[in-house]
């Protein structure tokens, strides 16, 4: 009879508890009351920059950057007064020795790491009742029927993200020579299309124009884009416009009619209907809700 050795697996990073999961769409004048707590907090500036502090240090967190607040560190968060930011914040308990690496760290996320953040948010929304943009949330309540295994996936996704981030910050680039070229090749059509859409967010585009600008055939783009994103190109373009509209509404400089015109919607009424279809609320209701935080 063969004897097998059972290898006990070590844990580089192990998340003990999740405290809060937030996705905020703040207005340009938002300012949070400072706080400290005995657990970690991770702040990601998804869109626009933030003004942060940590134990008296003033920090500008630019779009695409991630900031760690270690346990018991007094910290604050505010918009910059010019642009309305989108922010992802997750707080958690972790006793792993490896977390010391992230103390006082501000990190610009590589594109291949950003994709690890959104599954945490997605599982959080399917597992917990997370109120819209509530900065005072102290306890997340489980949904009446949470998704199967959601809590475990939140833990696993966060651990995977932190381990990959630790690798990215400490290992040499040679370790990624196989992975990165494959990723770049596999997503290039998507990157090309989304770049064109973002460059033309304030104008109208047809599929033929997108194909001409990217040098891909219509049939190929339809197939690849839907497989990779789960959306059609024009549906994705509409969502980009609505997300930009949300930011403009929070910045409170333009009327609904002016935003509709700026984003090249045919009429303000069509803009309002599209906005409600995508977000579940009207532009005016969204603006009122966001500026009341």
Tab-separated table of C-alpha atoms in Angstrom:
chain	number	residue	atom	x	y	z
A	1	UNK	CA	0.000	0.000	0.000
A	2	UNK	CA	1.357	3.398	-1.017
A	3	UNK	CA	1.919	6.034	1.649
A	4	UNK	CA	0.840	9.524	0.691
A	5	UNK	CA	2.064	12.675	2.336
A	6	UNK	CA	-0.680	15.142	3.188
A	7	UNK	CA	0.726	18.644	2.815
A	8	UNK	CA	-0.748	21.132	5.237
A	9	UNK	CA	-1.428	24.334	3.304
A	10	UNK	CA	-0.134	27.590	4.731
A	11	UNK	CA	-2.056	30.859	4.567
A	12	UNK	CA	-0.177	33.973	3.542
A	13	UNK	CA	-3.229	36.159	4.145
A	14	UNK	CA	-6.380	35.015	5.902
A	15	UNK	CA	-9.406	37.299	6.312
A	16	UNK	CA	-11.137	36.713	9.646
A	17	UNK	CA	-14.161	39.004	9.329
A	18	UNK	CA	-15.774	41.438	6.887
A	19	UNK	CA	-17.005	44.648	8.511
A	20	UNK	CA	-18.396	46.792	5.676
A	21	UNK	CA	-18.466	46.873	1.890
A	22	UNK	CA	-19.205	50.252	0.300
A	23	UNK	CA	-19.519	51.614	-3.209
A	24	UNK	CA	-20.000	55.372	-3.021
A	25	UNK	CA	-21.015	57.923	-5.649
A	26	UNK	CA	-20.329	61.139	-3.749
A	27	UNK	CA	-21.034	64.708	-4.789
A	28	UNK	CA	-18.099	67.057	-5.299
A	29	UNK	CA	-18.408	68.617	-1.825
A	30	UNK	CA	-18.665	65.428	0.226
A	31	UNK	CA	-16.623	65.306	3.421
A	32	UNK	CA	-16.669	62.433	5.895
A	33	UNK	CA	-16.224	62.738	9.643
A	34	UNK	CA	-12.854	61.335	10.657
A	35	UNK	CA	-12.713	57.982	12.443
A	36	UNK	CA	-10.459	55.220	13.685
A	37	UNK	CA	-11.247	51.551	14.331
A	38	UNK	CA	-9.496	48.300	15.210
A	39	UNK	CA	-9.630	46.790	11.713
A	40	UNK	CA	-8.222	47.418	8.239
A	41	UNK	CA	-9.840	49.720	5.690
A	42	UNK	CA	-9.053	49.752	1.969
A	43	UNK	CA	-10.072	52.756	-0.172
A	44	UNK	CA	-10.029	52.598	-3.981
A	45	UNK	CA	-10.590	55.752	-6.068
A	46	UNK	CA	-12.439	54.308	-9.042
A	47	UNK	CA	-13.216	57.673	-10.629
A	48	UNK	CA	-11.748	61.106	-9.919
A	49	UNK	CA	-9.422	61.931	-7.026
A	50	UNK	CA	-9.994	62.057	-3.261
A	51	UNK	CA	-8.516	64.006	-0.392
A	52	UNK	CA	-7.570	61.663	2.439
A	53	UNK	CA	-5.644	61.833	5.675
A	54	UNK	CA	-4.044	59.183	7.851
A	55	UNK	CA	-2.798	60.042	11.335
A	56	UNK	CA	-2.299	63.650	10.252
A	57	UNK	CA	-0.672	62.895	6.886
A	58	UNK	CA	-2.497	64.575	3.986
A	59	UNK	CA	-2.890	62.284	0.979
A	60	UNK	CA	-4.234	62.915	-2.520
A	61	UNK	CA	-5.642	59.633	-3.762
A	62	UNK	CA	-5.759	59.808	-7.548
A	63	UNK	CA	-8.092	57.863	-9.824
A	64	UNK	CA	-6.925	54.243	-9.979
A	65	UNK	CA	-5.046	54.398	-6.669
A	66	UNK	CA	-5.620	52.309	-3.569
A	67	UNK	CA	-5.006	53.406	0.036
A	68	UNK	CA	-4.748	51.211	3.122
A	69	UNK	CA	-5.654	52.406	6.615
A	70	UNK	CA	-4.175	50.157	9.272
A	71	UNK	CA	-6.063	49.343	12.497
A	72	UNK	CA	-6.478	52.249	14.949
A	73	UNK	CA	-5.262	54.819	12.404
A	74	UNK	CA	-7.328	58.020	12.460
A	75	UNK	CA	-8.371	58.832	8.900
A	76	UNK	CA	-10.625	61.126	6.887
A	77	UNK	CA	-12.048	61.177	3.366
A	78	UNK	CA	-13.371	64.021	1.197
A	79	UNK	CA	-14.115	64.899	-2.401
A	80	UNK	CA	-11.892	67.569	-3.944
A	81	UNK	CA	-14.626	70.182	-4.385
A	82	UNK	CA	-14.325	70.060	-8.173
A	83	UNK	CA	-15.254	66.543	-9.312
A	84	UNK	CA	-17.745	63.978	-7.994
A	85	UNK	CA	-15.850	60.768	-7.156
A	86	UNK	CA	-16.755	57.078	-7.277
A	87	UNK	CA	-15.167	55.179	-4.397
A	88	UNK	CA	-14.954	51.528	-3.338
A	89	UNK	CA	-14.248	50.944	0.360
A	90	UNK	CA	-14.019	47.651	2.188
A	91	UNK	CA	-13.143	47.183	5.844
A	92	UNK	CA	-12.096	43.854	7.306
A	93	UNK	CA	-10.322	42.066	10.126
A	94	UNK	CA	-7.059	40.349	9.253
A	95	UNK	CA	-4.415	39.214	11.755
A	96	UNK	CA	-1.955	37.858	9.163
A	97	UNK	CA	1.625	39.039	9.585
A	98	UNK	CA	1.843	39.746	5.830
A	99	UNK	CA	-0.632	42.631	6.172
A	100	UNK	CA	2.135	44.720	7.744
A	101	UNK	CA	3.396	45.274	4.198
A	102	UNK	CA	0.336	47.405	3.467
A	103	UNK	CA	0.769	49.781	6.401
A	104	UNK	CA	0.961	53.406	5.167
A	105	UNK	CA	0.732	52.180	1.574
A	106	UNK	CA	-0.774	54.048	-1.365
A	107	UNK	CA	-0.640	51.902	-4.501
A	108	UNK	CA	-1.464	52.606	-8.125
A	109	UNK	CA	-3.298	49.496	-9.270
A	110	UNK	CA	-2.073	47.717	-12.369
A	111	UNK	CA	-4.895	47.040	-14.872
A	112	UNK	CA	-4.714	43.282	-14.293
A	113	UNK	CA	-5.394	43.819	-10.574
A	114	UNK	CA	-8.461	46.037	-10.909
A	115	UNK	CA	-10.523	43.071	-12.123
A	116	UNK	CA	-10.155	41.415	-8.703
A	117	UNK	CA	-12.013	44.223	-6.917
A	118	UNK	CA	-15.419	44.011	-8.577
A	119	UNK	CA	-16.284	40.378	-7.662
A	120	UNK	CA	-16.000	41.420	-3.993
A	121	UNK	CA	-18.570	44.166	-4.560
A	122	UNK	CA	-20.809	41.897	-6.639
A	123	UNK	CA	-20.857	39.132	-4.023
A	124	UNK	CA	-21.382	41.735	-1.298
A	125	UNK	CA	-24.539	42.997	-2.995
A	126	UNK	CA	-25.862	39.449	-3.440
A	127	UNK	CA	-25.145	38.554	0.186
A	128	UNK	CA	-25.806	41.653	2.297
A	129	UNK	CA	-28.409	44.421	2.341
A	130	UNK	CA	-26.086	47.336	1.569
A	131	UNK	CA	-27.872	50.729	1.580
A	132	UNK	CA	-27.114	53.171	-1.216
A	133	UNK	CA	-24.056	55.314	-0.460
A	134	UNK	CA	-24.466	55.225	3.325
A	135	UNK	CA	-21.160	56.378	4.855
A	136	UNK	CA	-22.558	55.794	8.357
A	137	UNK	CA	-23.200	52.083	7.840
A	138	UNK	CA	-21.885	50.208	10.888
A	139	UNK	CA	-23.417	46.778	10.401
A	140	UNK	CA	-24.294	44.935	7.207
A	141	UNK	CA	-27.405	42.776	7.459
A	142	UNK	CA	-27.657	39.529	5.549
A	143	UNK	CA	-30.260	39.481	2.805
A	144	UNK	CA	-33.359	37.344	3.535
A	145	UNK	CA	-32.113	34.944	0.849
A	146	UNK	CA	-28.368	35.543	0.394
A	147	UNK	CA	-26.632	33.920	-2.549
A	148	UNK	CA	-25.184	30.477	-1.891
A	149	UNK	CA	-21.645	30.688	-0.517
A	150	UNK	CA	-21.502	34.481	-0.851
A	151	UNK	CA	-19.746	35.103	2.462
A	152	UNK	CA	-17.033	32.588	1.646
A	153	UNK	CA	-16.515	34.022	-1.829
A	154	UNK	CA	-16.158	37.548	-0.401
A	155	UNK	CA	-13.442	36.222	1.916
A	156	UNK	CA	-11.756	34.277	-0.882
A	157	UNK	CA	-11.908	37.097	-3.448
A	158	UNK	CA	-10.431	39.578	-0.981
A	159	UNK	CA	-7.633	37.174	-0.029
A	160	UNK	CA	-6.885	36.507	-3.712
A	161	UNK	CA	-6.782	40.231	-4.431
A	162	UNK	CA	-4.427	40.978	-1.524
A	163	UNK	CA	-2.088	38.106	-2.386
A	164	UNK	CA	-1.901	39.187	-6.026
A	165	UNK	CA	-1.317	42.775	-4.941
A	166	UNK	CA	1.475	41.638	-2.626
A	167	UNK	CA	3.051	39.684	-5.488
A	168	UNK	CA	2.746	42.646	-7.810
A	169	UNK	CA	4.530	44.888	-5.317
A	170	UNK	CA	7.300	42.502	-4.293
A	171	UNK	CA	8.099	40.080	-7.122
A	172	UNK	CA	10.067	40.825	-10.271
A	173	UNK	CA	8.390	41.460	-13.604
A	174	UNK	CA	9.881	38.220	-14.959
A	175	UNK	CA	7.319	36.303	-12.948
A	176	UNK	CA	4.565	37.677	-15.181
A	177	UNK	CA	6.114	37.089	-18.586
A	178	UNK	CA	3.607	34.370	-19.504
A	179	UNK	CA	0.448	35.811	-18.004
A	180	UNK	CA	0.544	39.445	-19.146
A	181	UNK	CA	1.009	38.975	-22.911
A	182	UNK	CA	-1.888	36.474	-22.931
A	183	UNK	CA	-4.114	38.945	-21.133
A	184	UNK	CA	-3.127	41.829	-23.391
A	185	UNK	CA	-3.864	39.791	-26.496
A	186	UNK	CA	-7.154	38.435	-25.183
A	187	UNK	CA	-8.578	41.844	-24.259
A	188	UNK	CA	-7.135	44.071	-26.976
A	189	UNK	CA	-10.367	44.297	-29.035
A	190	UNK	CA	-12.308	45.202	-25.881
A	191	UNK	CA	-9.710	47.782	-24.878
A	192	UNK	CA	-9.763	49.283	-28.374
A	193	UNK	CA	-13.555	49.558	-28.440
A	194	UNK	CA	-13.924	50.951	-24.934
A	195	UNK	CA	-11.198	53.520	-25.644
A	196	UNK	CA	-13.171	54.754	-28.669
A	197	UNK	CA	-16.401	54.847	-26.655
A	198	UNK	CA	-14.807	56.845	-23.837
A	199	UNK	CA	-13.189	59.291	-26.272
A	200	UNK	CA	-16.589	59.924	-27.868
A	201	UNK	CA	-18.765	59.924	-24.765
A	202	UNK	CA	-19.974	63.459	-25.536
A	203	UNK	CA	-20.991	62.615	-29.088
A	204	UNK	CA	-22.960	60.000	-31.016
A	205	UNK	CA	-21.434	56.882	-32.560
A	206	UNK	CA	-22.690	54.163	-34.863
A	207	UNK	CA	-21.433	50.587	-35.018
A	208	UNK	CA	-19.988	51.282	-38.466
A	209	UNK	CA	-18.012	54.226	-37.106
A	210	UNK	CA	-16.699	52.126	-34.211
A	211	UNK	CA	-15.588	49.387	-36.621
A	212	UNK	CA	-13.857	51.938	-38.826
A	213	UNK	CA	-12.000	53.458	-35.876
A	214	UNK	CA	-10.865	50.085	-34.487
A	215	UNK	CA	-10.280	48.178	-37.762
A	216	UNK	CA	-12.370	45.196	-36.685
A	217	UNK	CA	-15.267	43.675	-38.589
A	218	UNK	CA	-18.780	44.168	-37.270
A	219	UNK	CA	-19.427	40.437	-36.830
A	220	UNK	CA	-16.166	39.932	-34.932
A	221	UNK	CA	-16.774	42.867	-32.573
A	222	UNK	CA	-20.353	41.814	-31.872
A	223	UNK	CA	-19.246	38.321	-30.895
A	224	UNK	CA	-16.124	39.162	-28.887
A	225	UNK	CA	-17.604	42.125	-27.020
A	226	UNK	CA	-20.728	40.233	-25.944
A	227	UNK	CA	-18.710	37.208	-24.804
A	228	UNK	CA	-16.227	39.283	-22.795
A	229	UNK	CA	-18.599	41.861	-21.261
A	230	UNK	CA	-22.026	40.251	-21.400
A	231	UNK	CA	-23.355	43.392	-23.103
A	232	UNK	CA	-23.757	44.719	-26.613
A	233	UNK	CA	-21.456	47.556	-27.630
A	234	UNK	CA	-24.257	50.124	-27.770
A	235	UNK	CA	-25.678	49.025	-24.416
A	236	UNK	CA	-22.226	49.468	-22.913
A	237	UNK	CA	-21.913	52.883	-24.579
A	238	UNK	CA	-25.238	53.916	-23.055
A	239	UNK	CA	-24.091	52.804	-19.600
A	240	UNK	CA	-20.894	54.839	-19.981
A	241	UNK	CA	-22.981	57.896	-20.827
A	242	UNK	CA	-25.300	57.349	-17.869
A	243	UNK	CA	-22.354	56.918	-15.491
A	244	UNK	CA	-20.941	60.191	-16.788
A	245	UNK	CA	-24.361	61.784	-16.355
A	246	UNK	CA	-24.411	60.639	-12.725
A	247	UNK	CA	-21.085	62.362	-12.116
A	248	UNK	CA	-22.269	65.571	-13.798
A	249	UNK	CA	-25.438	65.532	-11.686
A	250	UNK	CA	-23.396	65.175	-8.487
A	251	UNK	CA	-21.110	68.017	-9.519
A	252	UNK	CA	-24.246	70.195	-9.709
A	253	UNK	CA	-23.040	72.563	-12.446
A	254	UNK	CA	-25.487	71.666	-15.250
A	255	UNK	CA	-29.223	71.165	-15.512
A	256	UNK	CA	-30.761	67.865	-16.641
A	257	UNK	CA	-31.476	69.400	-20.037
A	258	UNK	CA	-27.887	70.625	-20.391
A	259	UNK	CA	-26.492	67.223	-19.408
A	260	UNK	CA	-28.788	65.543	-21.930
A	261	UNK	CA	-27.489	67.827	-24.665
A	262	UNK	CA	-23.857	67.493	-23.574
A	263	UNK	CA	-24.048	63.691	-23.756
A	264	UNK	CA	-25.727	63.786	-27.185
A	265	UNK	CA	-29.106	62.334	-26.232
A	266	UNK	CA	-31.844	63.177	-28.736
A	267	UNK	CA	-34.110	64.876	-26.195
A	268	UNK	CA	-34.161	65.485	-22.424
A	269	UNK	CA	-37.190	63.191	-22.196
A	270	UNK	CA	-35.305	60.343	-23.883
A	271	UNK	CA	-32.336	60.982	-21.573
A	272	UNK	CA	-34.600	60.792	-18.499
A	273	UNK	CA	-36.216	57.544	-19.686
A	274	UNK	CA	-32.815	55.994	-20.431
A	275	UNK	CA	-31.395	57.142	-17.100
A	276	UNK	CA	-34.334	55.588	-15.225
A	277	UNK	CA	-34.080	52.347	-17.188
A	278	UNK	CA	-30.370	51.982	-16.339
A	279	UNK	CA	-30.395	53.257	-12.730
A	280	UNK	CA	-33.959	52.679	-11.553
A	281	UNK	CA	-34.469	56.355	-10.708
A	282	UNK	CA	-34.843	59.688	-12.504
A	283	UNK	CA	-31.962	62.164	-12.913
A	284	UNK	CA	-33.569	64.658	-10.523
A	285	UNK	CA	-34.258	62.010	-7.862
A	286	UNK	CA	-30.686	60.740	-8.183
A	287	UNK	CA	-29.312	64.258	-7.827
A	288	UNK	CA	-31.410	64.945	-4.736
A	289	UNK	CA	-30.410	61.652	-3.121
A	290	UNK	CA	-26.694	62.113	-3.831
A	291	UNK	CA	-26.449	65.700	-2.612
A	292	UNK	CA	-28.296	64.904	0.630
A	293	UNK	CA	-25.498	62.654	1.932
